[in-house]
Coordinates of C-alpha atoms and ligand atoms in Angstrom, one line a residue:
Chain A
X294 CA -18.2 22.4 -2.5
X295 CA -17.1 19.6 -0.4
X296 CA -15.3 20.5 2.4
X297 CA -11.4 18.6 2.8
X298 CA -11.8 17.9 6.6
X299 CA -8.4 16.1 7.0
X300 CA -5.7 13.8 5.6
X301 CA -5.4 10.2 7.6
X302 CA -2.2 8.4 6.2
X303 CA -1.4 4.7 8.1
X304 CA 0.4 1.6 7.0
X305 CA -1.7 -1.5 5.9
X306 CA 0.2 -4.2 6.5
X307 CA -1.5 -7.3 6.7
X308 CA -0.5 -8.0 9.9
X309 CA -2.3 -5.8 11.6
X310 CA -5.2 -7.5 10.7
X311 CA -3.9 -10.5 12.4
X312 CA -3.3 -8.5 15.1
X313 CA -6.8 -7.5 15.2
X314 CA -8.3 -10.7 15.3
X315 CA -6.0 -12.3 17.8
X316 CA -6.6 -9.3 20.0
X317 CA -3.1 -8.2 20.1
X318 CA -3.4 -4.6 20.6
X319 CA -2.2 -4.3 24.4
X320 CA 0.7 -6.9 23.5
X321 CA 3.9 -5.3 23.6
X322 CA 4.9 -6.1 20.2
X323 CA 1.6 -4.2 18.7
X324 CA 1.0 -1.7 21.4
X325 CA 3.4 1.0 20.2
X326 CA 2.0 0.5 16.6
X327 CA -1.9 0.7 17.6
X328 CA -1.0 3.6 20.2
X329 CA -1.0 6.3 17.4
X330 CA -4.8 5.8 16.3
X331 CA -6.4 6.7 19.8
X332 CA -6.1 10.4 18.9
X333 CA -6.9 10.0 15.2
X334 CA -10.4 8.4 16.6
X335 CA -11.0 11.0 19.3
X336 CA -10.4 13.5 16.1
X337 CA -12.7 11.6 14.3
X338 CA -15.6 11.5 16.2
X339 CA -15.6 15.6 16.1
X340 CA -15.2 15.7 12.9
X341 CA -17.6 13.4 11.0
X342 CA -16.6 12.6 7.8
X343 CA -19.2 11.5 5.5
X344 CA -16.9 10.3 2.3
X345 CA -13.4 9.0 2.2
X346 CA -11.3 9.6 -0.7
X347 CA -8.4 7.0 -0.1
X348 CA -5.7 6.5 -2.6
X349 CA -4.0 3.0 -1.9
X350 CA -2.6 0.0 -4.4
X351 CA -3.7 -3.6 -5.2
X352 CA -2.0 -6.1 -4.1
X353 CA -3.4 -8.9 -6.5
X354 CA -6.8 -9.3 -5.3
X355 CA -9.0 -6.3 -7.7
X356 CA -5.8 -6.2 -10.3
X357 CA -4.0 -8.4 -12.3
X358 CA -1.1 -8.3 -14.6
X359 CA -3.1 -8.8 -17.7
X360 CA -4.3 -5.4 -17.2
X361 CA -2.6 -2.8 -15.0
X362 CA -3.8 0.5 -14.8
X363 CA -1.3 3.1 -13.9
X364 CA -4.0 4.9 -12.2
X365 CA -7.9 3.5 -11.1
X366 CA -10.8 5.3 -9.9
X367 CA -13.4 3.1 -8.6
X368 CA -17.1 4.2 -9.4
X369 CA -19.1 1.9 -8.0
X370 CA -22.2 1.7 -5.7
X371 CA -20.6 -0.5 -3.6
X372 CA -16.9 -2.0 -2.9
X373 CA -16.7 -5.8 -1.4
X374 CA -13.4 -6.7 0.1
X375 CA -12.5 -10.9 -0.4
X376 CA -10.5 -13.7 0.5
X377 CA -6.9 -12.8 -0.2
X378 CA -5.3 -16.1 0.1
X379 CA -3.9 -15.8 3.3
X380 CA -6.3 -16.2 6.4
X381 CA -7.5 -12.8 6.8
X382 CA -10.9 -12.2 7.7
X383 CA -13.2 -10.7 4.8
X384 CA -13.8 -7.5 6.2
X385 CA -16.8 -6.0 6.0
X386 CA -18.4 -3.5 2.3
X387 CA -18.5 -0.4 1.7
X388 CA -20.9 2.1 0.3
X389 CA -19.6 4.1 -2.5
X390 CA -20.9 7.9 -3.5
X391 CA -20.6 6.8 -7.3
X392 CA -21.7 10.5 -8.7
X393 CA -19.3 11.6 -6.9
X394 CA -16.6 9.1 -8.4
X395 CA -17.6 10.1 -11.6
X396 CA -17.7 13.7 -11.0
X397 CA -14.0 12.9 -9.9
X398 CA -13.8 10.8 -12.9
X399 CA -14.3 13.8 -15.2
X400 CA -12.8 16.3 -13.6
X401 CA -9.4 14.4 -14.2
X402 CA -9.7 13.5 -17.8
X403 CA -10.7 17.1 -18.4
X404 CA -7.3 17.9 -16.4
X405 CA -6.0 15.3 -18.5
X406 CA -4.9 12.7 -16.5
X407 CA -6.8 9.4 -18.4
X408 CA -7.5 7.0 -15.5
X409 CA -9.1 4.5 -15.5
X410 CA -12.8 4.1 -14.8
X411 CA -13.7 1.0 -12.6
X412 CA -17.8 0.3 -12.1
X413 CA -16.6 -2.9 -10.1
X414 CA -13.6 -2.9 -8.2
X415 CA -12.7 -5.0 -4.6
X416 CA -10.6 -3.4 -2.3
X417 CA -8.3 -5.4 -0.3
X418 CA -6.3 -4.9 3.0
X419 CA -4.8 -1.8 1.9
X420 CA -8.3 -0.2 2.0
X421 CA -10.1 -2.5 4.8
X422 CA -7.2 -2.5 7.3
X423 CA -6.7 1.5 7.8
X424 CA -10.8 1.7 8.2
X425 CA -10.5 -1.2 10.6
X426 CA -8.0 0.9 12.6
X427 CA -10.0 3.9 12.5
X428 CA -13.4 3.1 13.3
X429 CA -12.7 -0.3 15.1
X430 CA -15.6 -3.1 15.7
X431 CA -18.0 -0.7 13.3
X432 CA -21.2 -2.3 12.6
X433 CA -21.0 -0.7 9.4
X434 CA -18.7 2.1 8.2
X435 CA -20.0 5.2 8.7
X436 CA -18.3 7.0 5.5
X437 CA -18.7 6.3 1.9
X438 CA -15.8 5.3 -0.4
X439 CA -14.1 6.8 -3.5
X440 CA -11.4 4.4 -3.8
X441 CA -8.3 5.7 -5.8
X442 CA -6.1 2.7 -7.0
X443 CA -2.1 3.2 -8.0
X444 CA -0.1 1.0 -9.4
X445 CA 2.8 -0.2 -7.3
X446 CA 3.2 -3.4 -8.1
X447 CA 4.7 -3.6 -12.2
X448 CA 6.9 -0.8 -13.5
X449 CA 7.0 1.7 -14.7
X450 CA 5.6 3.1 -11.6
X451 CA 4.0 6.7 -11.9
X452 CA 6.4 9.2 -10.5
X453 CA 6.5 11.0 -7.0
X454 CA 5.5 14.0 -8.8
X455 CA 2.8 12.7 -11.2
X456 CA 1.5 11.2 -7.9
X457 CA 1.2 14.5 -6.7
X458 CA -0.1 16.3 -9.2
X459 CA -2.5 13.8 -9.4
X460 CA -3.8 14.2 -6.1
X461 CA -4.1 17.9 -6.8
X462 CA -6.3 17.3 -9.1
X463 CA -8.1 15.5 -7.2
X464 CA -8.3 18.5 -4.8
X465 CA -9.5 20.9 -7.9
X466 CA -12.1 18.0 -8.5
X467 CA -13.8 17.7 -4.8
X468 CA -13.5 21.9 -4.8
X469 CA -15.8 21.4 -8.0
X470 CA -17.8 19.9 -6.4
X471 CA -21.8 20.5 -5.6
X472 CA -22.2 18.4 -2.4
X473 CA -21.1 20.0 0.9
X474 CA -19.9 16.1 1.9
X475 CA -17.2 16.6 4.4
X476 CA -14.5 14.5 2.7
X477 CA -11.7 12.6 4.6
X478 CA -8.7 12.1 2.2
X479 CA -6.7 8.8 3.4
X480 CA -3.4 7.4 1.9
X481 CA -2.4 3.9 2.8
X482 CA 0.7 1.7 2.8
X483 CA 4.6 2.0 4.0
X484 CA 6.4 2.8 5.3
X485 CA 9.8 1.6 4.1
X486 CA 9.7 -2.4 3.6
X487 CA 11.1 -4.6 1.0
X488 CA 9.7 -8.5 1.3
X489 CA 11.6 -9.7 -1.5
X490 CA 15.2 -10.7 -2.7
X491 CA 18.2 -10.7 -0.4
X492 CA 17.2 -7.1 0.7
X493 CA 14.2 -8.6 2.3
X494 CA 13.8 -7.0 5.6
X495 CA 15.5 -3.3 4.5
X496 CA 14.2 -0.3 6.1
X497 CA 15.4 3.2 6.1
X498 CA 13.8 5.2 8.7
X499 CA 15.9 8.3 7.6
X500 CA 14.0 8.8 4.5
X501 CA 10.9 7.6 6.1
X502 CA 11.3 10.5 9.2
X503 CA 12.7 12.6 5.5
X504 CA 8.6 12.3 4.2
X505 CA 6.9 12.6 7.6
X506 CA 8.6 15.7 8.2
X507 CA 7.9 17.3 4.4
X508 CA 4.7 15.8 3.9
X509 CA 2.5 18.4 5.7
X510 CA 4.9 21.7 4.7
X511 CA 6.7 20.3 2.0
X512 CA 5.4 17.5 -0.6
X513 CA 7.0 18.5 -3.3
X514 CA 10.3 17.9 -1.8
X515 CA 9.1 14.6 -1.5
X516 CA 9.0 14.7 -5.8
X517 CA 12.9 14.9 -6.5
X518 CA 13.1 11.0 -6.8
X519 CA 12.0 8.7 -9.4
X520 CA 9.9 5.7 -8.6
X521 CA 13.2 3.8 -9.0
X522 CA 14.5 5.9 -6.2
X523 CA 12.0 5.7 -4.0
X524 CA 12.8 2.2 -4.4
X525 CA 15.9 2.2 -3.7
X526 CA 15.4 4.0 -0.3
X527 CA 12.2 2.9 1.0
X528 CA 12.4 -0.8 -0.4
X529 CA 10.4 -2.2 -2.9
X530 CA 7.2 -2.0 -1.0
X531 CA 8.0 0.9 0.7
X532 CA 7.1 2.6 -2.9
X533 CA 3.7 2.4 -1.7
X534 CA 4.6 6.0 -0.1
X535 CA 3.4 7.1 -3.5
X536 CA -0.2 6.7 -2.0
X537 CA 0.3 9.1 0.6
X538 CA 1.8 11.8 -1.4
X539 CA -1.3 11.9 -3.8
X540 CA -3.4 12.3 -0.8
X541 CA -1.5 14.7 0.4
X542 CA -1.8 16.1 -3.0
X543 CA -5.7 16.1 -2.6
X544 CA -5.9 17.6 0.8
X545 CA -5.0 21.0 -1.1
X546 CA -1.9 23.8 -1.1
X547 CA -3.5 24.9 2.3
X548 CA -1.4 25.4 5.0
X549 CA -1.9 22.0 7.4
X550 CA -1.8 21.1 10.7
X551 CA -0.4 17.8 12.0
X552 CA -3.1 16.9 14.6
X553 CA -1.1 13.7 15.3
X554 CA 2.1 11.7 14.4
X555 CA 3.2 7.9 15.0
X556 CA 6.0 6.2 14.1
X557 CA 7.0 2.8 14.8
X558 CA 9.8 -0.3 13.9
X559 CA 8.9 -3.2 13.2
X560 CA 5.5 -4.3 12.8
X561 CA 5.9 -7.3 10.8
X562 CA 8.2 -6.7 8.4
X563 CA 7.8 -2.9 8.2
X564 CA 8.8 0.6 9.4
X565 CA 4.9 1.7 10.2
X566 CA 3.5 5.5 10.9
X567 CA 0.4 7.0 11.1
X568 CA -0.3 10.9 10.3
X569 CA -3.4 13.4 11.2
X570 CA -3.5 16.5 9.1
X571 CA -6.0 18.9 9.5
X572 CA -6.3 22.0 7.5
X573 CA -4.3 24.7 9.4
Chain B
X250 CA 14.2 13.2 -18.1
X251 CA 17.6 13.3 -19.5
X252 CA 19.1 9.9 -20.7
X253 CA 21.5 9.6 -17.8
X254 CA 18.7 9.9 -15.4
X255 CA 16.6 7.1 -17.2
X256 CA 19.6 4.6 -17.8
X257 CA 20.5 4.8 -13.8
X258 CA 16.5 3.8 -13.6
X259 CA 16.8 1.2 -15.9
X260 CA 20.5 0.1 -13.8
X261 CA 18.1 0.5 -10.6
X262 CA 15.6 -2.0 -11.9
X263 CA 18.0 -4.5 -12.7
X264 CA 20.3 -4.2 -9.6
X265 CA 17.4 -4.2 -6.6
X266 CA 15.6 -5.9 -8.9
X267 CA 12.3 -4.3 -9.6
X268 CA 9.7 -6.3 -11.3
X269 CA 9.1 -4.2 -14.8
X270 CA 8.1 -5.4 -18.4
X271 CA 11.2 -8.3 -18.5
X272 CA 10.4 -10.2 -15.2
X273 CA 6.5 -9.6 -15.8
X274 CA 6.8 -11.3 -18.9
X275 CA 9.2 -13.9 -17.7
X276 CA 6.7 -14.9 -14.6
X277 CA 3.1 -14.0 -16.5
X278 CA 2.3 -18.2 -15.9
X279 CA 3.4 -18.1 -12.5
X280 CA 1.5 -15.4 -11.4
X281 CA -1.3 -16.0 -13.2
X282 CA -0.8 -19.3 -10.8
X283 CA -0.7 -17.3 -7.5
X284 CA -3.3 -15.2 -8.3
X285 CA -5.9 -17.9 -9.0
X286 CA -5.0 -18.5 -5.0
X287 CA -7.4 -16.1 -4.1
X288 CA -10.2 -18.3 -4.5
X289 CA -10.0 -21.4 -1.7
X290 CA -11.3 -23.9 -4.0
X291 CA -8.3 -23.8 -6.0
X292 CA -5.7 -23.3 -3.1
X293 CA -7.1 -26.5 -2.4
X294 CA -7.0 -28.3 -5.7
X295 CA -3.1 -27.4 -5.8
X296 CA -2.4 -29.3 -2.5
X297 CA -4.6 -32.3 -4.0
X298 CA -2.4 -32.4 -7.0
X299 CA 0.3 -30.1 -7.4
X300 CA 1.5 -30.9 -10.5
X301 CA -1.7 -31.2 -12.8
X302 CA -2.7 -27.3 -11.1
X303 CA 0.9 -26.2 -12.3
X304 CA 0.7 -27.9 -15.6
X305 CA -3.0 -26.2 -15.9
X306 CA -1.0 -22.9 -15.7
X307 CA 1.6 -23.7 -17.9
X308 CA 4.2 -23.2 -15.4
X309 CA 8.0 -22.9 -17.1
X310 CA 10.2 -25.6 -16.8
X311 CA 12.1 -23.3 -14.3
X312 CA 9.0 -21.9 -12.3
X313 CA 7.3 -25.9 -11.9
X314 CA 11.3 -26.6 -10.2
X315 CA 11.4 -23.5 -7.8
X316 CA 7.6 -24.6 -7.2
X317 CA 8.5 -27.7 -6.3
X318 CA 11.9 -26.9 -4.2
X319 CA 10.1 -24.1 -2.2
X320 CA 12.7 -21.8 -3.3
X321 CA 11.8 -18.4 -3.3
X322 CA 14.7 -16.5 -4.9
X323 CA 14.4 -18.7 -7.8
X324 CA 10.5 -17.9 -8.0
X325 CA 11.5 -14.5 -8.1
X326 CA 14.1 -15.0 -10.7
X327 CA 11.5 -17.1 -12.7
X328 CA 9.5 -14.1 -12.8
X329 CA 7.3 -14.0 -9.8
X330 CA 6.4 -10.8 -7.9
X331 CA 6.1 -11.3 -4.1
X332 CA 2.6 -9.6 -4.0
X333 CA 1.4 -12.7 -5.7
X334 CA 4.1 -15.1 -4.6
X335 CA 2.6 -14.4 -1.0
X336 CA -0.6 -16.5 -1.9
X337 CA 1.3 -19.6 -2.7
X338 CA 3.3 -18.7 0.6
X339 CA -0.2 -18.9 2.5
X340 CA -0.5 -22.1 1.3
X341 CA 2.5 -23.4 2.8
X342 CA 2.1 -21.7 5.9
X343 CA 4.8 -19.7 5.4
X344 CA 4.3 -15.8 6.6
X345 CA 6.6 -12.6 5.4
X346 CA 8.9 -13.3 7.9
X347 CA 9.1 -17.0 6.8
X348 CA 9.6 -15.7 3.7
X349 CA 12.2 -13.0 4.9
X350 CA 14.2 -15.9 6.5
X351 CA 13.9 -18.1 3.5
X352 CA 15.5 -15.3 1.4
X353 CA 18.2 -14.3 3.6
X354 CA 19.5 -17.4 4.8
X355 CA 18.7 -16.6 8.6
X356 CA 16.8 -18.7 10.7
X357 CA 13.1 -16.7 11.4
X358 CA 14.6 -15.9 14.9
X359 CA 17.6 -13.9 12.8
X360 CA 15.2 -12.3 10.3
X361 CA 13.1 -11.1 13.3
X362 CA 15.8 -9.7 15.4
X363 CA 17.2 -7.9 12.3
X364 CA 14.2 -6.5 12.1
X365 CA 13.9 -5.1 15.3
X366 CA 17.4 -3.8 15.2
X367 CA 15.9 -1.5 12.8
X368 CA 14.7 0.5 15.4
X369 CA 17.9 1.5 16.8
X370 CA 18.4 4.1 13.9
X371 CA 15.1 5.8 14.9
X372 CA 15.7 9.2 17.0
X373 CA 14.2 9.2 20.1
X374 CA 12.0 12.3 19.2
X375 CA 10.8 10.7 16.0
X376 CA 8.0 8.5 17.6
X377 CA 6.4 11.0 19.6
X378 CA 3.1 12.6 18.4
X379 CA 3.5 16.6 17.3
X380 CA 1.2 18.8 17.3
X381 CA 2.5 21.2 15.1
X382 CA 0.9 24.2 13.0
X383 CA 2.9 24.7 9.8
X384 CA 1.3 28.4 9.0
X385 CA 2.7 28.0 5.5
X386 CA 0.5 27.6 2.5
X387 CA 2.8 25.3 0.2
Ligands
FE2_878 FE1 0.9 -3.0 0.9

């Protein structure tokens, strides 16, 4: 049985990859944002994680609107991030553990949740950025990915609490498990930020300090809104909280400890955060 | 879900708006359009000739004009979703708070110090790291 070491959630946004480039950390604009990841590293280098289960969305680099899947599991041998269109470096591959994607991969049809199976898949900066922030100036990462793709981007959007059940099953499906991997569950993306329409530049840091404070003790309050909702009061990429509450999902019903908590306005055009939570 | 609940989704998706089945049908061309901007080759075939890419993509009349005007609200009205959108943005030069600005009718300067005010809603105790044990099983 794998073993759920921890639950890593972070923003994504692009511009932290700028940041990194450019060398901002120490600036005072960034400095407050990249502050929270100093204890999530020192955690890190105890702890060892061999595989990373990270649920995150597309944002038009893997995906297209021809075909949308509502859900994606990514079974390859290896995941390539590219150019996205907009200057960021193209960060470095990453290894896959593809019998253990498709163990995951039957273990949620037979829980009937009919994903979608992905033998090729890139990840983009939702998936590069967090790893870039984690394990910084890496020569090569030192976990293996199962990359878990949701759909944020074309509604319908899955719900809050399909999300979640989802990453429960997930849970059931890395308990099932032969391997004794020690599994780092990671959800990308938010906080609240909305980049488009007249709204562009909303934040709501009451319902973003409203998840942070229920994720670890509470998820399923996090479930009483509809995608729509979540919309409404996070912005419309601030929906992308629907990542972190299927890895919350997947860390288990355990009782968690938050190891460490961040929480920042603005970086770029977002309310950003970063969580630790171990098993209590 | 009751009716109720699913009609103030459907009210929700037309008043923020959220981009569903009517706008991703409206803006298939011009995403299709901004997508292709992932590769470099034909980022840089739009800025040699920006109306043979666009006509390549079979761009609406009403996407080719908000294409050609730079104006953003009316590529989202023709259908675009800002995911995508950004790409064409990159090739402008123009970042999300360009973007933001553009939108809002604020000069970037505004945008960015609307932004920041932001912060003031945060409680002081909110940004501090915990180290809390909830001994709880959910
Ligand atoms: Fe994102």
């Amino acid at each position: 049985m794998a073993k759920i070491i921890g639950g890593y959630f972070t923003s994504h946004v692009p511009g932290i990859g700028g940041a990194i480039v450019r060398g901002d950390q120490e600036t005072p604009y960034w400095k407050p944002f990249f502050a929270g990841f100093p204890p999530i590293r020192e955690w890190l280098a105890e702890a060892k994680p061999d595989v990373a289960v990270v649920f995150s969305n597309d944002h038009g680099l893997n995906f297209f609107l021809d075909t949308m899947p509502t859900f994606a599991v990514g079974a390859a041998a290896q995941y390539d991030n590219a150019d996205e269109g907009w200057g960021l470096p193209v960060y470095k591959s990453f290894a896959g553990h593809p019998a253990l994607s498709w163990h995951v991969i039957d273990a949620l049809v037979r829980d009937e949740f009919d994903i979608t199976t992905c033998q090729k898949m890139l990840v983009d900066h939702a998936v590069s950025i967090p790893f870039e922030l984690i394990y910084p100036g890496a020569e090569s990462w030192p976990i293996k990915l199962v990359p878990i793709s949701i759909n944020t981007v074309q509604y319908p959007l899955p719900s809050p609490k399909r999300c979640l059940a989802l990453g429960r099953a997930v849970h059931r499906a890395l308990t099932s498990w032969g391997g004794d991997e020690r599994v780092l569950v990671c959800g990308t993306g938010g906080l609240s930020h909305q980049l488009d329409g007249p709204r562009a530049g909303f934040m709501n840091p009451e319902y973003d300090l409203f998840c942070l404070d229920n994720l670890a003790a509470h998820p399923d309050a996090l479930t009483g809104h509809s995608a729509e909702q979540v919309a409404e009061l996070a912005g419309t990429q601030g929906v992308e909280i629907l990542n972190w509450i299927a890895a919350r999902g997947a860390m288990g019903d355990a009782a968690m400890c938050e190891v460490s908590r961040n929480y920042h306005i603005p970086i770029s055009n977002t309310a950003a955060a970063s969580l630790l939570l171990e098993p209590a | 879900m009751s009716v109720d609940l699913v009609s103030d989704d459907m009210q929700r998706r037309r008043a923020i708006p959220l981009f569903d089945g009517g706008l991703a049908r409206r803006g298939f061309a011009l995403n299709a359009m901004c997508f292709s901007f992932n590769d470099r080759a034909n980022r840089e075939a739009f800025v040699a000739d920006e109306e043979a890419y666009c006509a390549k993509f079979g761009l609406t009349p009403e996407q080719r004009d908000a294409v050609a005007r730079r104006d953003v609200l009316a590529m989202l009205e023709a259908g675009g979703n800002v995911y995508y959108l950004a790409k064409l943005a990159g090739i402008f030069g123009l970042g999300v708070q360009d973007l933001g600005a553009l939108q809002t009718g604020m000069s970037v300067d505004e945008f960015k110090a609307m932004l920041a005010r932001w912060a003031d809603k945060v409680p002081a105790d909110a940004r501090v790291a915990l180290c809390a044990n909830f001994g709880e099983a959910v």
